[in-house]
Coordinates of C-alpha atoms in Angstrom, one line a residue:
Chain A
M1 CA -21.9 11.2 -5.6
R2 CA -21.5 10.0 -1.9
R3 CA -25.1 8.2 -2.0
A4 CA -24.3 6.4 -5.1
G5 CA -21.8 4.6 -2.8
G6 CA -24.5 2.0 -1.6
L7 CA -26.7 1.7 -4.8
L8 CA -23.1 0.6 -6.6
L9 CA -22.4 -1.6 -4.1
I10 CA -26.0 -3.2 -3.9
A11 CA -26.0 -3.5 -7.8
L12 CA -22.6 -5.2 -7.9
V13 CA -23.3 -7.9 -5.2
L14 CA -26.4 -8.6 -7.0
V15 CA -24.7 -9.0 -10.1
A16 CA -22.2 -11.2 -8.6
L17 CA -24.9 -13.2 -6.8
V18 CA -27.4 -13.5 -9.8
G19 CA -25.2 -13.3 -13.0
P20 CA -23.6 -16.6 -12.9
L21 CA -27.1 -18.4 -12.5
L22 CA -28.5 -16.7 -15.6
S23 CA -25.2 -17.3 -17.5
P24 CA -25.7 -20.3 -20.2
Y25 CA -21.8 -20.9 -19.7
T26 CA -19.5 -22.6 -16.9
V27 CA -16.4 -21.2 -15.0
D28 CA -14.1 -23.6 -16.9
G29 CA -16.0 -24.6 -19.7
I30 CA -13.8 -24.7 -22.6
E31 CA -14.7 -24.1 -26.1
L32 CA -11.8 -24.4 -28.8
S33 CA -14.0 -23.2 -31.8
E34 CA -14.7 -19.8 -29.8
I35 CA -11.0 -18.6 -28.6
R36 CA -10.2 -15.3 -28.5
V37 CA -13.7 -14.0 -29.3
A38 CA -14.2 -10.3 -28.9
P39 CA -16.9 -8.7 -26.9
E40 CA -20.4 -9.7 -28.8
A41 CA -24.6 -10.6 -28.2
S42 CA -22.8 -14.4 -26.9
H43 CA -20.1 -13.4 -25.0
W44 CA -20.6 -10.0 -23.7
M45 CA -17.2 -9.9 -22.4
G46 CA -15.5 -11.6 -25.2
T47 CA -13.4 -15.2 -24.4
D48 CA -10.0 -16.0 -23.6
E49 CA -7.5 -18.5 -25.3
L50 CA -9.1 -21.2 -24.2
G51 CA -12.3 -20.2 -25.4
R52 CA -13.8 -19.7 -21.9
D53 CA -16.8 -16.9 -21.2
V54 CA -15.0 -13.8 -19.7
A55 CA -18.0 -12.6 -18.3
T56 CA -18.9 -16.0 -16.1
R57 CA -15.3 -16.2 -15.1
V58 CA -15.3 -12.1 -14.1
L59 CA -18.7 -12.7 -12.0
A60 CA -17.1 -15.8 -10.5
G61 CA -13.5 -13.4 -9.7
T62 CA -16.0 -10.9 -8.3
R63 CA -17.6 -13.2 -5.8
L64 CA -14.3 -14.6 -5.1
S65 CA -12.6 -10.8 -4.9
L66 CA -15.7 -9.9 -2.2
V67 CA -15.3 -12.7 0.0
I68 CA -11.6 -12.4 0.4
G69 CA -12.2 -8.7 0.9
L70 CA -14.8 -9.0 3.4
A71 CA -13.0 -11.9 5.2
G72 CA -9.6 -10.2 4.9
A73 CA -10.8 -7.1 6.4
L74 CA -12.6 -8.6 9.1
A75 CA -9.6 -10.4 10.4
A76 CA -7.6 -6.9 10.2
T77 CA -10.2 -5.4 12.1
L78 CA -10.3 -8.0 14.8
I79 CA -6.3 -8.0 15.1
G80 CA -6.4 -4.2 15.2
A81 CA -9.4 -4.1 17.6
G82 CA -7.7 -6.2 20.1
V83 CA -4.1 -4.4 20.0
G84 CA -5.5 -1.4 19.8
A85 CA -7.8 -2.2 23.2
V86 CA -5.4 -3.5 25.0
S87 CA -2.7 -1.1 24.2
G88 CA -4.9 2.1 25.3
Y89 CA -6.6 0.7 28.1
R90 CA -3.4 -1.2 29.6
G91 CA -1.1 2.1 28.8
G92 CA 2.3 2.2 30.3
A93 CA 4.7 -0.2 29.1
T94 CA 2.2 -2.4 27.0
D95 CA 1.0 0.9 25.1
Q96 CA 4.9 1.5 24.5
A97 CA 5.8 -2.0 22.9
M98 CA 2.6 -2.4 21.1
M99 CA 3.0 1.0 19.0
R100 CA 6.6 0.2 18.6
L101 CA 5.1 -3.0 16.9
V102 CA 2.6 -0.8 14.7
D103 CA 5.5 1.3 14.0
L104 CA 7.5 -1.9 13.0
Q105 CA 4.7 -2.8 10.4
L106 CA 4.5 0.4 9.3
S107 CA 7.8 0.6 8.0
V108 CA 7.9 -2.6 6.3
P109 CA 7.6 -2.2 2.4
I110 CA 4.3 -4.1 2.5
L111 CA 3.9 -5.6 -1.2
P112 CA 7.8 -6.8 -1.5
V113 CA 7.0 -8.5 1.7
L114 CA 4.2 -9.9 0.5
I115 CA 5.5 -10.9 -2.6
V116 CA 8.2 -12.8 -0.9
I117 CA 6.5 -14.5 1.4
S118 CA 3.6 -16.0 -1.2
A119 CA 6.2 -16.9 -3.7
I120 CA 8.0 -19.1 -1.3
A121 CA 4.8 -20.5 1.0
R122 CA 2.8 -20.7 -2.3
P123 CA -0.2 -20.0 0.1
S124 CA -4.0 -21.3 -0.3
V125 CA -7.1 -18.7 -0.5
A126 CA -7.5 -19.2 3.3
L127 CA -4.2 -18.4 4.2
L128 CA -3.7 -15.5 1.6
V129 CA -6.4 -13.5 3.3
L130 CA -4.8 -14.1 6.8
L131 CA -1.2 -13.1 4.7
V132 CA -3.0 -10.0 3.8
S133 CA -4.6 -8.9 6.8
S134 CA -1.6 -9.6 9.0
F135 CA 0.0 -6.4 7.5
A136 CA -3.6 -4.5 7.3
W137 CA -4.3 -4.3 11.0
M138 CA -2.2 -1.2 11.9
E139 CA -4.8 1.6 11.1
P140 CA -7.8 -0.5 13.4
A141 CA -5.5 -0.8 15.9
R142 CA -4.5 3.2 16.2
I143 CA -8.1 4.3 16.0
V144 CA -9.4 2.2 18.9
R145 CA -6.3 3.2 21.1
S146 CA -6.5 6.3 20.9
E147 CA -10.7 5.9 21.2
F148 CA -9.7 4.1 24.4
L149 CA -7.3 6.4 25.6
R150 CA -10.0 9.2 25.3
L151 CA -12.8 6.9 26.7
K152 CA -11.4 5.5 29.8
E153 CA -10.7 8.4 31.4
L154 CA -14.4 9.2 31.0
P155 CA -16.9 8.8 34.6
F156 CA -19.0 5.8 32.6
A157 CA -15.7 3.9 32.4
E158 CA -14.7 4.8 35.7
A159 CA -17.8 3.8 37.3
A160 CA -18.2 0.2 35.8
K161 CA -14.1 -0.6 37.4
A162 CA -15.7 1.0 40.2
S163 CA -18.5 -1.2 40.3
G164 CA -16.7 -4.5 40.0
A165 CA -16.6 -5.3 36.2
S166 CA -13.5 -7.2 34.9
D167 CA -11.0 -5.6 32.9
S168 CA -12.3 -7.4 29.8
R169 CA -16.1 -6.7 30.5
V170 CA -15.2 -3.0 31.2
I171 CA -13.2 -3.3 26.9
I172 CA -15.9 -5.2 25.4
R173 CA -19.1 -4.4 26.9
H174 CA -17.9 -0.5 27.7
L175 CA -15.5 0.9 25.7
L176 CA -15.6 -1.0 22.6
P177 CA -19.1 -0.1 21.7
N178 CA -18.1 3.8 21.8
A179 CA -15.2 3.1 19.5
L180 CA -17.2 1.7 17.3
P181 CA -18.3 4.2 14.7
P182 CA -15.1 5.0 13.6
L183 CA -13.7 1.5 13.2
V184 CA -16.5 0.5 11.0
V185 CA -15.1 3.2 8.9
A186 CA -11.5 2.1 9.0
A187 CA -13.1 -1.5 8.2
T188 CA -15.0 -0.3 5.2
L189 CA -12.2 1.4 3.9
L190 CA -10.0 -1.6 4.6
V191 CA -12.3 -4.1 2.3
G192 CA -10.9 -2.4 -0.8
R193 CA -7.2 -2.4 0.3
V194 CA -7.5 -6.0 1.0
I195 CA -9.4 -6.7 -2.5
V196 CA -6.3 -4.5 -4.2
M197 CA -3.6 -6.1 -2.3
E198 CA -4.8 -9.6 -3.5
S199 CA -5.4 -8.9 -7.0
V200 CA -2.4 -7.4 -7.2
L201 CA -0.5 -10.5 -6.1
S202 CA -2.7 -12.6 -8.0
F203 CA -1.8 -10.5 -11.2
L204 CA 1.8 -11.1 -10.4
G205 CA 1.4 -15.0 -10.7
L206 CA 1.6 -15.1 -6.6
G207 CA -1.8 -15.1 -5.2
V208 CA -5.1 -16.9 -6.4
Q209 CA -3.9 -19.7 -8.6
P210 CA -5.7 -20.4 -11.7
P211 CA -7.8 -22.1 -13.2
R212 CA -9.7 -21.1 -10.2
P213 CA -10.7 -17.2 -11.1
S214 CA -9.9 -13.9 -9.6
L215 CA -10.2 -10.7 -10.7
G216 CA -6.1 -10.4 -10.0
N217 CA -5.3 -13.7 -12.0
L218 CA -7.6 -13.0 -14.8
L219 CA -5.2 -10.2 -15.6
Y220 CA -2.1 -11.6 -15.4
G221 CA -1.1 -13.0 -18.6
A222 CA -3.7 -9.9 -20.1
Q223 CA -0.9 -8.0 -20.4
A224 CA 1.0 -10.1 -23.1
S225 CA -1.7 -10.1 -25.2
L226 CA -2.9 -6.2 -24.5
A227 CA -2.9 -5.4 -28.3
T228 CA -4.8 -8.3 -30.0
E229 CA -7.4 -8.9 -27.1
P230 CA -7.7 -5.8 -25.0
W231 CA -11.0 -6.9 -23.5
L232 CA -9.3 -9.6 -21.4
A233 CA -7.4 -6.7 -19.5
M234 CA -10.4 -4.5 -19.7
F235 CA -13.1 -6.3 -17.5
P236 CA -11.2 -7.7 -14.5
G237 CA -10.1 -4.2 -13.7
L238 CA -13.1 -2.6 -14.4
F239 CA -14.9 -4.9 -12.0
I240 CA -11.8 -4.0 -9.4
F241 CA -12.6 -0.4 -9.6
W242 CA -16.1 -1.3 -9.3
I243 CA -15.8 -2.8 -5.9
V244 CA -13.2 -0.3 -4.4
L245 CA -15.1 2.7 -5.7
S246 CA -18.3 1.9 -4.0
V247 CA -16.3 0.5 -1.1
N248 CA -14.5 3.9 -0.9
L249 CA -18.0 5.7 -1.4
V250 CA -19.8 4.1 1.5
G251 CA -16.7 4.5 3.7
D252 CA -16.7 8.2 2.9
Q253 CA -20.4 8.4 3.6
A254 CA -20.2 6.8 6.8
A255 CA -17.2 9.0 7.8
V256 CA -19.4 11.7 7.4
G257 CA -22.4 10.0 9.5
T258 CA -19.8 9.3 12.3
R259 CA -18.8 13.5 12.4
T260 CA -21.8 14.8 12.7
R261 CA -23.3 12.7 15.3
Chain B
M1 CA 16.3 32.7 18.8
S2 CA 17.3 29.3 19.1
R3 CA 15.1 26.5 18.1
G4 CA 14.9 24.9 21.6
G5 CA 15.1 21.4 22.3
M6 CA 15.5 20.4 18.8
S7 CA 18.6 18.6 19.3
D8 CA 16.9 16.6 21.7
Y9 CA 13.9 16.0 19.5
V10 CA 16.1 14.9 16.8
F11 CA 17.7 12.4 19.5
S12 CA 14.3 11.0 20.2
R13 CA 13.1 10.2 17.1
L14 CA 16.8 8.5 16.5
T15 CA 16.2 6.2 19.2
K16 CA 13.0 5.0 18.1
A17 CA 14.2 4.9 14.0
I18 CA 17.2 2.7 14.8
P19 CA 15.6 0.0 17.1
L20 CA 12.9 -0.1 14.0
L21 CA 15.7 -0.9 11.9
F22 CA 16.7 -3.9 14.0
G23 CA 13.3 -5.3 14.2
I24 CA 12.7 -5.0 10.8
S25 CA 16.1 -6.9 10.1
I26 CA 14.9 -9.5 12.3
L27 CA 11.9 -10.1 10.5
I28 CA 13.4 -10.2 7.1
F29 CA 16.1 -12.8 8.3
G30 CA 13.4 -14.9 9.8
L31 CA 11.7 -14.9 6.9
V32 CA 14.1 -16.2 4.3
H33 CA 15.4 -18.4 6.5
A34 CA 12.2 -19.8 7.8
A35 CA 11.6 -20.8 4.2
P36 CA 11.7 -24.4 3.1
G37 CA 15.0 -25.1 1.4
G38 CA 16.3 -21.9 3.2
P39 CA 18.9 -19.9 1.1
L40 CA 20.9 -22.7 -0.6
T41 CA 17.1 -23.7 -2.7
V42 CA 18.2 -22.5 -5.9
Y43 CA 20.8 -25.0 -6.1
L44 CA 18.6 -28.2 -4.4
S45 CA 16.9 -28.6 -7.9
N46 CA 20.4 -28.7 -9.8
P47 CA 21.0 -31.7 -10.9
N48 CA 24.8 -30.8 -11.1
V49 CA 24.5 -30.0 -7.5
T50 CA 25.3 -33.0 -5.3
P51 CA 24.2 -33.2 -1.6
E52 CA 28.2 -33.2 -1.0
D53 CA 28.6 -29.9 -2.5
I54 CA 25.3 -28.5 -0.5
A55 CA 27.0 -29.5 2.7
R56 CA 30.0 -27.9 1.6
L57 CA 28.3 -24.6 0.4
E58 CA 26.2 -24.7 4.3
R59 CA 30.0 -25.0 5.8
N60 CA 31.6 -22.4 3.5
L61 CA 28.6 -20.0 4.0
G62 CA 28.0 -20.7 7.9
L63 CA 24.5 -22.0 7.2
D64 CA 25.5 -24.9 9.7
R65 CA 25.9 -22.2 12.8
P66 CA 23.0 -21.4 15.0
L67 CA 20.8 -19.1 13.7
P68 CA 21.5 -16.3 15.8
V69 CA 25.0 -16.1 15.4
Q70 CA 24.0 -16.6 11.4
Y71 CA 21.8 -13.2 12.3
L72 CA 24.6 -11.3 14.1
S73 CA 27.3 -12.3 11.6
W74 CA 25.0 -11.2 8.4
L75 CA 24.0 -8.0 10.5
W76 CA 27.6 -7.0 11.4
A77 CA 28.5 -7.6 7.4
F78 CA 25.5 -6.0 6.6
V79 CA 26.5 -2.8 8.5
R80 CA 29.5 -2.8 7.1
G81 CA 28.5 -2.6 3.4
D82 CA 29.0 -6.8 2.8
W83 CA 25.5 -7.5 1.6
G84 CA 26.8 -10.9 0.0
F85 CA 26.3 -11.8 -3.2
S86 CA 23.6 -12.7 -5.6
Y87 CA 23.1 -16.7 -5.7
V88 CA 22.6 -16.3 -9.4
D89 CA 25.2 -14.5 -10.9
G90 CA 27.8 -14.1 -8.2
R91 CA 28.2 -10.8 -8.2
P92 CA 27.7 -8.6 -5.0
V93 CA 24.4 -8.0 -3.8
T94 CA 25.4 -4.2 -3.1
E95 CA 26.1 -3.8 -6.8
R96 CA 23.0 -5.1 -8.1
I97 CA 20.8 -3.2 -5.7
L98 CA 22.8 0.0 -6.7
E99 CA 22.4 -0.7 -10.7
R100 CA 18.4 -1.0 -10.0
G101 CA 18.1 1.8 -7.1
P102 CA 18.5 5.1 -9.2
A103 CA 15.8 3.9 -11.8
T104 CA 13.4 3.5 -8.7
L105 CA 14.3 6.4 -7.0
E106 CA 13.8 8.3 -10.0
L107 CA 10.2 7.0 -10.6
M108 CA 9.0 7.8 -7.0
A109 CA 10.6 11.2 -6.9
S110 CA 8.8 12.0 -10.4
A111 CA 5.7 10.7 -8.9
L112 CA 5.8 12.2 -5.5
V113 CA 6.5 15.7 -6.7
V114 CA 3.7 15.5 -9.3
A115 CA 1.5 14.2 -6.9
L116 CA 2.2 16.8 -4.6
I117 CA 1.8 19.6 -6.9
V118 CA -1.6 18.7 -8.7
A119 CA -2.9 18.1 -4.9
L120 CA -1.9 21.4 -3.7
V121 CA -3.1 23.2 -6.8
L122 CA -6.4 21.3 -6.6
G123 CA -7.1 20.9 -3.3
S124 CA -6.4 24.6 -2.5
A125 CA -8.7 25.4 -5.3
A126 CA -11.5 23.0 -3.9
A127 CA -11.1 24.5 -0.5
W128 CA -11.2 28.3 -1.2
R129 CA -14.9 27.9 -3.0
P130 CA -16.0 24.7 -1.5
K131 CA -19.6 24.9 -3.1
H132 CA -18.3 25.7 -6.6
W133 CA -19.2 23.0 -9.6
A134 CA -15.6 22.8 -10.1
S135 CA -14.9 22.0 -6.5
R136 CA -17.6 19.4 -6.5
L137 CA -15.9 18.3 -9.6
I138 CA -12.4 17.9 -8.0
S139 CA -14.1 16.1 -4.9
S140 CA -15.8 13.7 -7.1
S141 CA -12.7 12.8 -9.3
S142 CA -10.1 12.5 -6.1
V143 CA -12.5 9.5 -4.7
L144 CA -12.4 7.8 -8.5
G145 CA -8.6 8.3 -8.3
I146 CA -8.3 6.6 -5.4
S147 CA -10.3 3.7 -6.4
V148 CA -8.4 2.9 -9.8
P149 CA -6.1 -0.4 -8.9
T150 CA -2.5 1.3 -10.0
F151 CA -1.6 -1.8 -12.3
W152 CA -4.8 -1.9 -14.0
L153 CA -4.3 1.9 -14.7
G154 CA -1.0 1.1 -16.0
L155 CA -2.5 -1.6 -18.7
V156 CA -5.0 1.0 -19.7
L157 CA -2.8 3.9 -20.2
Q158 CA -0.2 1.5 -22.5
L159 CA -3.5 0.4 -24.1
V160 CA -4.8 3.8 -24.7
F161 CA -1.2 5.9 -25.3
A162 CA 1.2 3.2 -26.5
V163 CA -0.9 0.8 -28.2
E164 CA -3.8 2.7 -29.6
L165 CA -2.7 6.2 -30.4
R166 CA 1.3 5.1 -30.1
L167 CA 2.2 8.6 -28.6
L168 CA 4.3 6.8 -26.4
P169 CA 6.2 4.1 -25.8
S170 CA 4.8 1.4 -23.8
A171 CA 7.5 -0.2 -21.7
G172 CA 11.3 0.6 -20.8
R173 CA 13.4 3.4 -19.2
M174 CA 14.9 4.8 -22.2
S175 CA 15.5 4.1 -26.3
P176 CA 18.5 2.0 -27.2
G177 CA 20.5 5.4 -27.9
G178 CA 19.6 6.6 -24.6
G179 CA 17.6 9.6 -25.5
D180 CA 14.3 10.6 -24.9
R181 CA 13.9 9.5 -20.9
L182 CA 10.9 12.2 -20.4
A183 CA 8.8 10.2 -22.9
Y184 CA 9.3 7.0 -20.9
L185 CA 8.7 8.6 -17.7
V186 CA 5.4 9.6 -18.6
L187 CA 2.9 6.8 -18.5
P188 CA 4.6 5.4 -15.3
V189 CA 4.8 8.5 -13.6
T190 CA 1.1 9.3 -14.3
T191 CA 0.2 5.7 -13.3
L192 CA 1.9 5.7 -9.7
A193 CA 1.5 9.6 -8.9
L194 CA -3.0 9.2 -9.8
F195 CA -3.5 7.5 -6.7
Y196 CA -1.3 9.8 -4.2
A197 CA -2.4 12.8 -6.2
S198 CA -6.0 12.3 -5.8
S199 CA -5.5 11.0 -1.8
W200 CA -3.5 14.3 -0.8
I201 CA -6.0 16.5 -2.9
R202 CA -8.9 14.9 -0.1
Y203 CA -6.5 16.0 2.5
V204 CA -5.2 19.0 1.3
R205 CA -8.7 20.4 1.0
A206 CA -10.2 18.9 4.2
S207 CA -7.3 20.5 6.4
L208 CA -7.4 23.9 4.7
I209 CA -11.4 24.1 4.9
R210 CA -10.4 23.5 8.8
T211 CA -7.7 26.3 8.7
L212 CA -10.0 28.7 7.2
D213 CA -12.5 28.4 9.7
E214 CA -10.2 29.4 12.6
P215 CA -10.3 32.4 14.3
F216 CA -6.8 33.8 13.2
V217 CA -8.1 33.4 9.4
T218 CA -11.3 35.3 10.8
A219 CA -9.2 38.0 12.2
G220 CA -7.2 38.1 9.0
R221 CA -10.3 39.3 7.4
A222 CA -11.4 41.6 9.5
S223 CA -8.3 43.6 9.2
G224 CA -8.6 44.1 5.8
L225 CA -6.2 41.4 4.4
V226 CA -6.5 40.4 0.6
E227 CA -8.0 37.2 0.2
K228 CA -5.6 36.1 -1.8
R229 CA -2.7 36.7 0.7
L230 CA -4.9 35.4 3.5
L231 CA -4.8 32.0 1.7
F232 CA -1.5 31.7 0.5
I233 CA 0.6 33.2 3.0
H234 CA -1.5 32.4 6.1
A235 CA -3.7 29.5 5.7
L236 CA -1.9 27.4 3.3
P237 CA 1.3 27.1 5.3
Q238 CA -0.8 25.9 8.4
A239 CA -2.9 23.5 6.5
L240 CA 0.2 22.1 5.2
F241 CA 2.4 20.8 8.4
P242 CA 0.3 18.0 8.9
L243 CA 0.6 17.1 5.5
I244 CA 4.2 16.1 6.0
T245 CA 3.4 13.6 8.4
V246 CA 1.0 12.2 5.8
L247 CA 3.5 12.2 3.2
A248 CA 5.9 10.2 5.5
L249 CA 3.3 7.4 6.2
D250 CA 2.4 7.3 2.8
F251 CA 6.2 6.7 1.6
A252 CA 6.1 3.0 2.3
L253 CA 3.3 2.7 0.1
L254 CA 4.4 4.5 -2.3
F255 CA 7.5 2.1 -2.8
S256 CA 5.1 -0.9 -2.9
G257 CA 3.5 1.1 -5.7
A258 CA 6.6 1.6 -7.4
V259 CA 7.0 -2.2 -7.4
V260 CA 3.8 -2.9 -9.0
T261 CA 4.2 0.0 -11.4
E262 CA 7.9 -1.2 -12.5
T263 CA 6.4 -4.7 -13.6
V264 CA 3.6 -3.4 -15.5
F265 CA 6.4 -0.9 -17.7
A266 CA 9.5 -3.0 -17.6
W267 CA 11.0 -0.7 -15.8
P268 CA 14.4 -1.7 -14.6
G269 CA 14.6 -0.7 -10.9
M270 CA 14.4 -2.5 -7.7
G271 CA 10.7 -3.9 -8.4
T272 CA 11.6 -5.9 -11.5
L273 CA 14.8 -7.0 -9.7
L274 CA 12.7 -8.2 -7.1
L275 CA 10.2 -10.3 -9.1
D276 CA 13.4 -11.7 -11.0
S277 CA 15.0 -12.5 -7.7
V278 CA 11.9 -14.1 -6.1
N279 CA 11.5 -16.4 -9.3
R280 CA 15.1 -17.7 -8.9
R281 CA 14.9 -17.8 -5.2
D282 CA 17.9 -15.5 -5.0
Y283 CA 17.4 -14.7 -1.4
S284 CA 20.7 -12.9 -0.5
V285 CA 19.5 -10.1 -3.2
L286 CA 15.6 -10.4 -2.0
M287 CA 17.2 -9.6 1.6
G288 CA 19.0 -6.8 -0.1
I289 CA 16.1 -5.2 -1.5
L290 CA 13.8 -6.0 1.3
M291 CA 16.6 -4.2 3.8
A292 CA 17.2 -1.4 1.3
G293 CA 13.3 -0.7 1.0
S294 CA 12.8 -0.6 4.8
T295 CA 15.9 1.5 5.1
L296 CA 14.7 4.1 2.5
I297 CA 11.2 4.1 4.4
I298 CA 12.5 4.3 7.8
A299 CA 14.9 7.3 6.5
A300 CA 11.5 9.2 4.8
N301 CA 10.0 8.9 8.3
L302 CA 12.9 10.3 9.9
T303 CA 13.4 13.2 7.9
A304 CA 9.6 14.1 8.0
D305 CA 9.2 14.2 11.8
I306 CA 12.5 15.9 12.1
L307 CA 11.5 18.7 9.7
Y308 CA 7.9 18.5 11.2
G309 CA 9.7 19.3 14.6
W310 CA 11.5 21.9 13.0
L311 CA 8.6 23.9 11.4
D312 CA 6.1 23.3 14.0
P313 CA 7.9 23.6 17.9
R314 CA 4.5 22.5 19.0
V315 CA 5.5 18.8 18.0
R316 CA 8.7 18.8 19.5
M317 CA 7.3 19.9 22.8
D318 CA 4.2 17.4 23.0
G319 CA 5.3 14.6 20.9
E320 CA 6.3 12.2 23.3
S321 CA 3.3 12.1 25.0
E322 CA 1.3 12.0 22.2
S323 CA 3.2 8.9 20.1

């Protein structure tokens, strides 16, 4: 099951990249003679209330979700690694202050706060990524901090310091590479987390704004027509599930890999 | 035998929780007051409200004072239970939150209990015979469970059990007469519980497998203890202590999950109130919900910390150096 993760992920990326090239429809191609068509040979995932091809829109949404997930996870990991590195390396009062900041973020009801901010600010996609990642950096921060607390006492770190390397050099060249394996695992799992957060916000009408399709905003409105056009709700959700499942499986496998090293 | 250091431990946890609440209150206050239009946005778009009215409202509500002053007077009122009035219907914020809170707590508590029972049963089963096909099935399914997006699962369950099979109600908390509350709970609780059940199955399984490897279990086995007794009386409690911390950390997520689940099932709780208030820019209610949510989360974490420290004295001893 674990091995399937990589394959699932590669398949997904291929479908998202190649699919739109093969599709005879465009993302916003309105066809009023073919509205609300159930899935069939010419429209694999049916059409929506404007006659747009759902499959084409789902694939475009998948691309966007993948980009948001990767960018968000990367941003959160960078923020977290920075905070964790300084916290673990400096220790003392700096560490205490930064860990209280982590505690603070962990005690905030994240989704309600994101809902309020995005309703007020109506963020662009780039800002949305930044917003979500500013509430997702705590896990990488804790991981890097605890690795640094352990690593900085080891002889190789002492040696680097004794030979006159600056703090930033010790952190970046000597300590960080050794903290990478668990950090990579956490970053992988964050991709799924960020995608889910974005799609929840878009599902509530507060994230990526139509007509640009995202997997979340395709589901916005699908609930109202659940009884008559269930395909509008099924396919975007299946693709979110596909992304998150493959990322989680890859993360699990990476975690096993780092433990047995 | 006294629980040595327990009161010191509780005190040290409290001294962490209270500044945390302060920090969050600043964050939430800043958030709402940084919004363009500020708390009075709802009136700005109303053609019957003149700029003079706005100025008078600002004076009456004290919005023309410096922010730190406003914050302190808001905080002082908040601590005394005066959470202000809804800008939409003029009722006290506390009243509006108190009438919605029980529904959210009911949803969260039911999901927590269901998820915990499922996780304990399936998690220990999977740890007991890790190579058995059923254990493998449990592990694989739990990966699926943590990957399903909650709100979409809600839609799928609605489609299958409410629209197609017509077995269960699709939305709301009770029928007009007030009966069959349980039927209304089934779908929302399943939706919310699946993620946590799956995530905690993984945790229970991993933790129990580690514990079963420890010398005291081998010693127990060697001295002829019955396997079942070994599992339930000796190994399981040891493996479960750390789960308390996991539960506490997940509590914040559970609150977020409840908000989404409520919107899918039109559950009349704090989540649907939050979205209503967001759409109407009812800032005083929003601040109240965010503060109530944070307080709930911090209280849950505090309880878990204290419980953990009470059950396992080692935590009390080195809790300070470790956090």
